[in-house]
Amino acid sequence: MKCPYCQKEMRSGYIPNGGQPVEWIPDGERPSMIAFSTAEKGIPLLGGFKPLKANGYMAQAHYCADCKIVIAATQP
């Protein structure tokens, strides 16, 4: 996917739904196993911790490192 701002290729990844801080994680990487921490290669999106009930769900998302934006897909 191309970034709508700079037209460079965006990195594919996802936003997990679990007990960790909200973050974008590159495809092939896993969320941190420790609550209250981000994955080693994760990009934090929002500070704070809120326990969620639906562990295991995730939103597909793309990240542009140059523009520092994440674009997430929604369900049809």
Coordinates of N, CA and C in Angstrom, one line a residue, residues 4-65:
P4 N -0.7 7.8 1.4 CA -1.5 8.8 0.7 C -0.8 10.2 0.8
Y5 N 0.1 10.4 1.7 CA 0.8 11.7 1.8 C 2.1 11.8 1.0
C6 N 3.0 10.8 1.1 CA 4.3 10.9 0.5 C 4.4 9.9 -0.7
Q7 N 3.5 9.0 -0.9 CA 3.4 8.0 -2.0 C 4.5 7.0 -1.9
K8 N 5.2 6.9 -0.7 CA 6.2 5.8 -0.5 C 5.4 4.5 -0.1
E9 N 6.1 3.4 -0.2 CA 5.5 2.1 0.2 C 5.4 2.0 1.7
M10 N 4.2 1.6 2.2 CA 4.0 1.5 3.6 C 4.3 0.1 4.1
R11 N 4.7 -0.1 5.3 CA 4.9 -1.4 5.9 C 3.6 -2.0 6.3
S12 N 3.5 -3.3 6.0 CA 2.2 -4.0 6.4 C 2.4 -4.6 7.8
G13 N 1.3 -4.5 8.6 CA 1.4 -5.0 10.0 C -0.1 -5.1 10.5
Y14 N -0.2 -5.0 11.8 CA -1.5 -5.1 12.4 C -1.5 -4.4 13.8
I15 N -2.7 -4.2 14.3 CA -2.9 -3.6 15.6 C -3.6 -4.7 16.4
P16 N -2.9 -5.3 17.4 CA -3.5 -6.4 18.2 C -4.6 -5.9 19.2
N17 N -5.4 -6.7 19.6 CA -6.4 -6.4 20.7 C -6.1 -7.3 21.8
G18 N -5.5 -6.8 22.8 CA -5.1 -7.6 24.0 C -4.8 -6.7 25.2
G19 N -4.0 -7.2 26.1 CA -3.7 -6.5 27.3 C -2.6 -5.5 27.2
Q20 N -1.9 -5.4 26.1 CA -0.8 -4.5 26.0 C -1.2 -3.1 25.6
P21 N -0.3 -2.1 25.7 CA -0.7 -0.8 25.1 C -1.0 -0.9 23.6
V22 N -1.9 0.0 23.1 CA -2.2 0.0 21.7 C -1.0 0.3 20.9
E23 N -0.7 -0.5 19.9 CA 0.5 -0.3 19.1 C 0.3 -1.0 17.8
W24 N 1.1 -0.5 16.8 CA 1.2 -1.2 15.5 C 2.4 -2.1 15.5
I25 N 2.2 -3.3 15.0 CA 3.3 -4.3 15.0 C 3.5 -4.8 13.5
P26 N 4.7 -4.9 13.1 CA 5.0 -5.4 11.7 C 4.5 -6.8 11.5
D27 N 4.1 -7.2 10.3 CA 3.8 -8.5 10.0 C 5.0 -9.4 10.4
G28 N 4.7 -10.6 10.9 CA 5.7 -11.6 11.3 C 6.2 -11.4 12.7
E29 N 5.9 -10.3 13.4 CA 6.3 -10.0 14.8 C 5.1 -10.3 15.7
R30 N 5.4 -10.5 17.0 CA 4.4 -10.9 18.0 C 4.3 -9.8 19.0
P31 N 3.1 -9.6 19.6 CA 3.1 -8.6 20.8 C 3.9 -9.1 21.9
S32 N 4.3 -8.2 22.8 CA 5.1 -8.5 24.0 C 4.2 -9.5 24.9
M33 N 4.9 -10.4 25.5 CA 4.3 -11.4 26.4 C 4.0 -10.7 27.8
I34 N 4.6 -9.6 28.0 CA 4.6 -8.9 29.3 C 3.5 -7.8 29.2
A35 N 2.5 -7.8 30.1 CA 1.5 -6.7 30.1 C 2.2 -5.4 30.4
F36 N 1.6 -4.3 30.0 CA 2.1 -3.0 30.2 C 3.4 -2.6 29.4
S37 N 3.8 -3.5 28.4 CA 4.9 -3.2 27.6 C 4.6 -3.4 26.1
T38 N 5.4 -2.7 25.3 CA 5.2 -2.9 23.8 C 6.1 -3.9 23.3
A39 N 5.8 -4.4 22.1 CA 6.7 -5.4 21.4 C 8.0 -4.7 21.0
E40 N 9.0 -5.5 20.9 CA 10.4 -5.0 20.6 C 10.3 -4.1 19.3
K41 N 9.6 -4.5 18.3 CA 9.6 -3.7 17.0 C 8.2 -3.0 16.8
G42 N 7.4 -3.0 17.9 CA 6.1 -2.3 17.8 C 6.2 -0.8 17.8
I43 N 5.2 -0.1 17.2 CA 5.2 1.3 17.2 C 4.0 1.7 18.1
P44 N 4.2 2.2 19.3 CA 3.1 2.6 20.2 C 2.2 3.6 19.5
L45 N 0.8 3.4 19.7 CA -0.1 4.4 19.1 C -0.8 5.2 20.1
L46 N -1.0 4.7 21.3 CA -1.7 5.4 22.4 C -1.2 5.0 23.7
G47 N -0.8 5.9 24.6 CA -0.3 5.5 25.9 C -1.5 5.0 26.8
G48 N -1.1 4.3 27.8 CA -2.1 3.9 28.8 C -2.4 2.4 28.6
F49 N -3.0 1.8 29.6 CA -3.3 0.4 29.6 C -4.8 0.2 30.0
K50 N -5.5 -0.5 29.2 CA -6.9 -0.9 29.5 C -7.1 -2.4 29.2
P51 N -7.4 -3.2 30.1 CA -7.6 -4.6 29.8 C -8.8 -4.8 28.9
L52 N -8.6 -5.6 27.9 CA -9.7 -5.8 26.9 C -10.1 -7.3 27.0
K53 N -11.4 -7.6 26.7 CA -11.9 -8.9 26.9 C -11.7 -9.8 25.6
A54 N -11.6 -9.2 24.5 CA -11.5 -10.0 23.2 C -10.1 -10.3 22.8
N55 N -9.3 -11.0 23.5 CA -7.9 -11.2 23.1 C -7.9 -12.1 21.8
G56 N -6.9 -11.8 21.0 CA -6.8 -12.6 19.8 C -7.2 -11.9 18.5
Y57 N -8.0 -10.9 18.7 CA -8.4 -10.1 17.5 C -7.4 -9.1 17.1
M58 N -7.3 -8.7 15.9 CA -6.4 -7.7 15.4 C -7.0 -6.9 14.2
A59 N -6.5 -5.7 14.0 CA -6.9 -4.9 12.8 C -5.7 -4.8 11.9
Q60 N -5.9 -5.2 10.6 CA -4.8 -5.0 9.7 C -4.5 -3.6 9.5
A61 N -3.2 -3.2 9.4 CA -2.8 -1.8 9.4 C -1.5 -1.6 8.6
H62 N -1.3 -0.5 8.1 CA -0.1 -0.1 7.4 C 0.6 1.1 8.0
Y63 N 1.9 1.1 8.0 CA 2.7 2.2 8.7 C 3.6 2.9 7.8
C64 N 3.6 4.2 7.7 CA 4.6 4.9 7.0 C 5.6 5.6 7.9
A65 N 6.9 5.1 7.9 CA 7.9 5.6 8.9 C 8.2 7.1 8.6

